[in-house]
Amino acid sequence: MKDLKQREFKNEYIKGCINILYTSSFMVSMKTRVLKPFNLSLPQFNILNILNNQFPEPSTVRLLADRMLDKTSNVSRIVDKLKTKGFIDKKKSATDRRKVEISITELGLTVFRKAVDALDNTTEFQLGNLSESEIKTLNRLLDKTRFK
């Protein structure tokens, strides 16, 4: 793997693991650059995606945390930043005062949809040299690494 600047690996398992990490970093870096003009980070985009899928129903911080791709993300902080940008609304639940309901705004939906288009183009660029059959195999193998 010339990109990794390493000639040999102890074994193919280690090479595969490093290859996955390297590829993930490459893909995240490119997607981060694509989201910058939309004033979004990847975790912020992830929150908007979850809220978009819930729309028009509101969400909770707990649901957002459960569905985040990056489980180390500070969901409350991300929600506050998105609220400051006008992309989401937060309000107390009418039925349970302890619960905060989070919804995507019209501005949030507009920005999200534009960002989706840009990310779709990036994903096609990143994976476009693989056939549909190869993508299915890749997905199956990646799933297999997480579920034993």
PDB file of C-alpha atoms in Angstrom:
ATOM      1  CA  MET A   1       0.000   0.000   0.000  1.00  0.00           C
ATOM      2  CA  LYS A   2       1.973   2.932  -1.291  1.00  0.00           C
ATOM      3  CA  ASP A   3      -0.423   5.513   0.231  1.00  0.00           C
ATOM      4  CA  LEU A   4       0.469   4.316   3.722  1.00  0.00           C
ATOM      5  CA  LYS A   5       4.206   4.635   3.039  1.00  0.00           C
ATOM      6  CA  GLN A   6       4.759   1.197   4.495  1.00  0.00           C
ATOM      7  CA  ARG A   7       6.190  -1.710   2.536  1.00  0.00           C
ATOM      8  CA  GLU A   8       5.265  -4.592   4.795  1.00  0.00           C
ATOM      9  CA  PHE A   9       2.716  -5.446   7.426  1.00  0.00           C
ATOM     10  CA  LYS A  10       2.918  -8.144  10.064  1.00  0.00           C
ATOM     11  CA  ASN A  11      -0.061  -9.878   8.431  1.00  0.00           C
ATOM     12  CA  GLU A  12      -3.067  -9.219   6.194  1.00  0.00           C
ATOM     13  CA  TYR A  13      -5.376  -8.633   9.194  1.00  0.00           C
ATOM     14  CA  ILE A  14      -3.252  -5.718  10.393  1.00  0.00           C
ATOM     15  CA  LYS A  15      -2.956  -4.410   6.845  1.00  0.00           C
ATOM     16  CA  GLY A  16      -6.745  -4.608   6.451  1.00  0.00           C
ATOM     17  CA  CYS A  17      -7.385  -2.794   9.728  1.00  0.00           C
ATOM     18  CA  ILE A  18      -4.929  -0.013   8.898  1.00  0.00           C
ATOM     19  CA  ASN A  19      -6.374   0.209   5.397  1.00  0.00           C
ATOM     20  CA  ILE A  20      -9.892   0.691   6.838  1.00  0.00           C
ATOM     21  CA  LEU A  21      -8.659   3.392   9.244  1.00  0.00           C
ATOM     22  CA  TYR A  22      -6.709   5.175   6.501  1.00  0.00           C
ATOM     23  CA  THR A  23      -9.651   5.054   4.096  1.00  0.00           C
ATOM     24  CA  SER A  24     -12.035   6.300   6.784  1.00  0.00           C
ATOM     25  CA  SER A  25      -9.764   9.244   7.529  1.00  0.00           C
ATOM     26  CA  PHE A  26      -9.521  10.041   3.809  1.00  0.00           C
ATOM     27  CA  MET A  27     -13.293   9.929   3.368  1.00  0.00           C
ATOM     28  CA  VAL A  28     -14.030  11.961   6.512  1.00  0.00           C
ATOM     29  CA  SER A  29     -11.490  14.610   5.514  1.00  0.00           C
ATOM     30  CA  MET A  30     -13.061  15.024   2.080  1.00  0.00           C
ATOM     31  CA  LYS A  31     -16.608  15.160   3.474  1.00  0.00           C
ATOM     32  CA  THR A  32     -15.511  17.714   6.083  1.00  0.00           C
ATOM     33  CA  ARG A  33     -14.220  19.997   3.307  1.00  0.00           C
ATOM     34  CA  VAL A  34     -17.476  19.585   1.357  1.00  0.00           C
ATOM     35  CA  LEU A  35     -19.586  20.565   4.398  1.00  0.00           C
ATOM     36  CA  LYS A  36     -17.532  23.650   5.282  1.00  0.00           C
ATOM     37  CA  PRO A  37     -19.381  26.037   2.887  1.00  0.00           C
ATOM     38  CA  PHE A  38     -22.645  24.988   4.568  1.00  0.00           C
ATOM     39  CA  ASN A  39     -21.226  25.932   7.999  1.00  0.00           C
ATOM     40  CA  LEU A  40     -21.630  22.311   9.136  1.00  0.00           C
ATOM     41  CA  SER A  41     -19.372  19.723  10.719  1.00  0.00           C
ATOM     42  CA  LEU A  42     -19.943  16.009  10.122  1.00  0.00           C
ATOM     43  CA  PRO A  43     -21.543  15.510  13.577  1.00  0.00           C
ATOM     44  CA  GLN A  44     -23.811  18.531  12.955  1.00  0.00           C
ATOM     45  CA  PHE A  45     -24.795  17.096   9.578  1.00  0.00           C
ATOM     46  CA  ASN A  46     -25.472  13.757  11.274  1.00  0.00           C
ATOM     47  CA  ILE A  47     -27.852  15.452  13.751  1.00  0.00           C
ATOM     48  CA  LEU A  48     -29.668  17.248  10.909  1.00  0.00           C
ATOM     49  CA  ASN A  49     -29.951  13.936   9.050  1.00  0.00           C
ATOM     50  CA  ILE A  50     -31.538  12.266  12.064  1.00  0.00           C
ATOM     51  CA  LEU A  51     -33.928  15.198  12.551  1.00  0.00           C
ATOM     52  CA  ASN A  52     -34.787  15.183   8.851  1.00  0.00           C
ATOM     53  CA  ASN A  53     -35.663  11.482   9.086  1.00  0.00           C
ATOM     54  CA  GLN A  54     -37.838  12.192  12.148  1.00  0.00           C
ATOM     55  CA  PHE A  55     -39.538  15.208  10.506  1.00  0.00           C
ATOM     56  CA  PRO A  56     -42.142  16.432  11.276  1.00  0.00           C
ATOM     57  CA  GLU A  57     -41.939  14.631  14.620  1.00  0.00           C
ATOM     58  CA  PRO A  58     -39.525  16.134  17.165  1.00  0.00           C
ATOM     59  CA  SER A  59     -36.600  14.235  18.628  1.00  0.00           C
ATOM     60  CA  THR A  60     -34.870  14.083  22.004  1.00  0.00           C
ATOM     61  CA  VAL A  61     -31.218  14.327  22.941  1.00  0.00           C
ATOM     62  CA  ARG A  62     -31.342  10.642  23.917  1.00  0.00           C
ATOM     63  CA  LEU A  63     -32.624   9.574  20.483  1.00  0.00           C
ATOM     64  CA  LEU A  64     -30.000  11.733  18.753  1.00  0.00           C
ATOM     65  CA  ALA A  65     -27.206  10.265  20.893  1.00  0.00           C
ATOM     66  CA  ASP A  66     -28.410   6.727  20.185  1.00  0.00           C
ATOM     67  CA  ARG A  67     -28.410   7.296  16.419  1.00  0.00           C
ATOM     68  CA  MET A  68     -25.188   9.300  16.065  1.00  0.00           C
ATOM     69  CA  LEU A  69     -22.514   7.716  13.890  1.00  0.00           C
ATOM     70  CA  ASP A  70     -19.770   9.039  16.184  1.00  0.00           C
ATOM     71  CA  LYS A  71     -20.737   7.820  19.649  1.00  0.00           C
ATOM     72  CA  THR A  72     -18.130  10.127  21.249  1.00  0.00           C
ATOM     73  CA  SER A  73     -19.936  13.262  20.042  1.00  0.00           C
ATOM     74  CA  ASN A  74     -21.275  15.693  22.641  1.00  0.00           C
ATOM     75  CA  VAL A  75     -24.862  15.833  21.396  1.00  0.00           C
ATOM     76  CA  SER A  76     -25.991  18.634  23.733  1.00  0.00           C
ATOM     77  CA  ARG A  77     -23.156  20.893  22.557  1.00  0.00           C
ATOM     78  CA  ILE A  78     -23.863  20.099  18.889  1.00  0.00           C
ATOM     79  CA  VAL A  79     -27.580  20.796  19.375  1.00  0.00           C
ATOM     80  CA  ASP A  80     -26.773  24.159  20.983  1.00  0.00           C
ATOM     81  CA  LYS A  81     -24.533  25.124  18.047  1.00  0.00           C
ATOM     82  CA  LEU A  82     -27.210  24.141  15.520  1.00  0.00           C
ATOM     83  CA  LYS A  83     -29.795  26.162  17.465  1.00  0.00           C
ATOM     84  CA  THR A  84     -27.493  29.209  17.412  1.00  0.00           C
ATOM     85  CA  LYS A  85     -27.234  28.844  13.616  1.00  0.00           C
ATOM     86  CA  GLY A  86     -31.039  28.702  13.346  1.00  0.00           C
ATOM     87  CA  PHE A  87     -30.991  25.154  11.942  1.00  0.00           C
ATOM     88  CA  ILE A  88     -33.008  23.591  14.781  1.00  0.00           C
ATOM     89  CA  ASP A  89     -35.542  24.521  17.482  1.00  0.00           C
ATOM     90  CA  LYS A  90     -35.535  23.322  21.082  1.00  0.00           C
ATOM     91  CA  LYS A  91     -38.529  23.492  23.379  1.00  0.00           C
ATOM     92  CA  LYS A  92     -39.924  21.828  26.479  1.00  0.00           C
ATOM     93  CA  SER A  93     -42.376  19.019  25.839  1.00  0.00           C
ATOM     94  CA  ALA A  94     -46.013  19.921  26.455  1.00  0.00           C
ATOM     95  CA  THR A  95     -46.617  16.506  28.045  1.00  0.00           C
ATOM     96  CA  ASP A  96     -43.371  16.052  30.029  1.00  0.00           C
ATOM     97  CA  ARG A  97     -41.618  19.149  31.386  1.00  0.00           C
ATOM     98  CA  ARG A  98     -38.346  17.209  31.869  1.00  0.00           C
ATOM     99  CA  LYS A  99     -38.189  16.351  28.170  1.00  0.00           C
ATOM    100  CA  VAL A 100     -36.747  18.708  25.535  1.00  0.00           C
ATOM    101  CA  GLU A 101     -38.074  18.345  21.995  1.00  0.00           C
ATOM    102  CA  ILE A 102     -35.701  19.107  19.124  1.00  0.00           C
ATOM    103  CA  SER A 103     -36.906  19.811  15.584  1.00  0.00           C
ATOM    104  CA  ILE A 104     -35.266  20.853  12.349  1.00  0.00           C
ATOM    105  CA  THR A 105     -36.256  24.340  11.086  1.00  0.00           C
ATOM    106  CA  GLU A 106     -37.076  25.350   7.515  1.00  0.00           C
ATOM    107  CA  LEU A 107     -33.610  26.916   7.287  1.00  0.00           C
ATOM    108  CA  GLY A 108     -32.116  23.685   8.633  1.00  0.00           C
ATOM    109  CA  LEU A 109     -34.020  21.643   6.045  1.00  0.00           C
ATOM    110  CA  THR A 110     -32.841  23.906   3.226  1.00  0.00           C
ATOM    111  CA  VAL A 111     -29.189  23.780   4.281  1.00  0.00           C
ATOM    112  CA  PHE A 112     -29.417  20.032   4.939  1.00  0.00           C
ATOM    113  CA  ARG A 113     -30.827  19.287   1.484  1.00  0.00           C
ATOM    114  CA  LYS A 114     -28.099  21.322  -0.239  1.00  0.00           C
ATOM    115  CA  ALA A 115     -25.433  19.594   1.858  1.00  0.00           C
ATOM    116  CA  VAL A 116     -26.907  16.175   0.977  1.00  0.00           C
ATOM    117  CA  ASP A 117     -26.538  16.935  -2.732  1.00  0.00           C
ATOM    118  CA  ALA A 118     -22.902  17.960  -2.261  1.00  0.00           C
ATOM    119  CA  LEU A 119     -22.128  14.889  -0.132  1.00  0.00           C
ATOM    120  CA  ASP A 120     -23.855  12.578  -2.617  1.00  0.00           C
ATOM    121  CA  ASN A 121     -21.517  13.866  -5.327  1.00  0.00           C
ATOM    122  CA  THR A 122     -18.530  13.296  -3.038  1.00  0.00           C
ATOM    123  CA  THR A 123     -19.648   9.762  -2.201  1.00  0.00           C
ATOM    124  CA  GLU A 124     -20.061   8.961  -5.892  1.00  0.00           C
ATOM    125  CA  PHE A 125     -16.552  10.298  -6.485  1.00  0.00           C
ATOM    126  CA  GLN A 126     -15.089   8.307  -3.575  1.00  0.00           C
ATOM    127  CA  LEU A 127     -16.765   5.009  -4.429  1.00  0.00           C
ATOM    128  CA  GLY A 128     -17.480   5.514  -8.113  1.00  0.00           C
ATOM    129  CA  ASN A 129     -14.760   3.174  -9.314  1.00  0.00           C
ATOM    130  CA  LEU A 130     -16.509   0.221  -7.626  1.00  0.00           C
ATOM    131  CA  SER A 131     -19.314  -1.688  -9.310  1.00  0.00           C
ATOM    132  CA  GLU A 132     -22.646  -2.202  -7.568  1.00  0.00           C
ATOM    133  CA  SER A 133     -21.642  -5.804  -6.940  1.00  0.00           C
ATOM    134  CA  GLU A 134     -18.347  -4.690  -5.383  1.00  0.00           C
ATOM    135  CA  ILE A 135     -20.170  -2.160  -3.181  1.00  0.00           C
ATOM    136  CA  LYS A 136     -22.522  -4.896  -1.974  1.00  0.00           C
ATOM    137  CA  THR A 137     -19.522  -7.100  -1.184  1.00  0.00           C
ATOM    138  CA  LEU A 138     -17.785  -4.214   0.596  1.00  0.00           C
ATOM    139  CA  ASN A 139     -20.896  -3.529   2.688  1.00  0.00           C
ATOM    140  CA  ARG A 140     -21.289  -7.208   3.554  1.00  0.00           C
ATOM    141  CA  LEU A 141     -17.631  -7.497   4.596  1.00  0.00           C
ATOM    142  CA  LEU A 142     -17.692  -4.304   6.663  1.00  0.00           C
ATOM    143  CA  ASP A 143     -20.882  -5.470   8.399  1.00  0.00           C
ATOM    144  CA  LYS A 144     -19.206  -8.814   9.075  1.00  0.00           C
ATOM    145  CA  THR A 145     -16.308  -7.075  10.866  1.00  0.00           C
ATOM    146  CA  ARG A 146     -18.735  -5.495  13.359  1.00  0.00           C
ATOM    147  CA  PHE A 147     -21.173  -8.347  13.967  1.00  0.00           C
ATOM    148  CA  LYS A 148     -19.912 -11.747  15.060  1.00  0.00           C
TER     149      LYS A 148
END
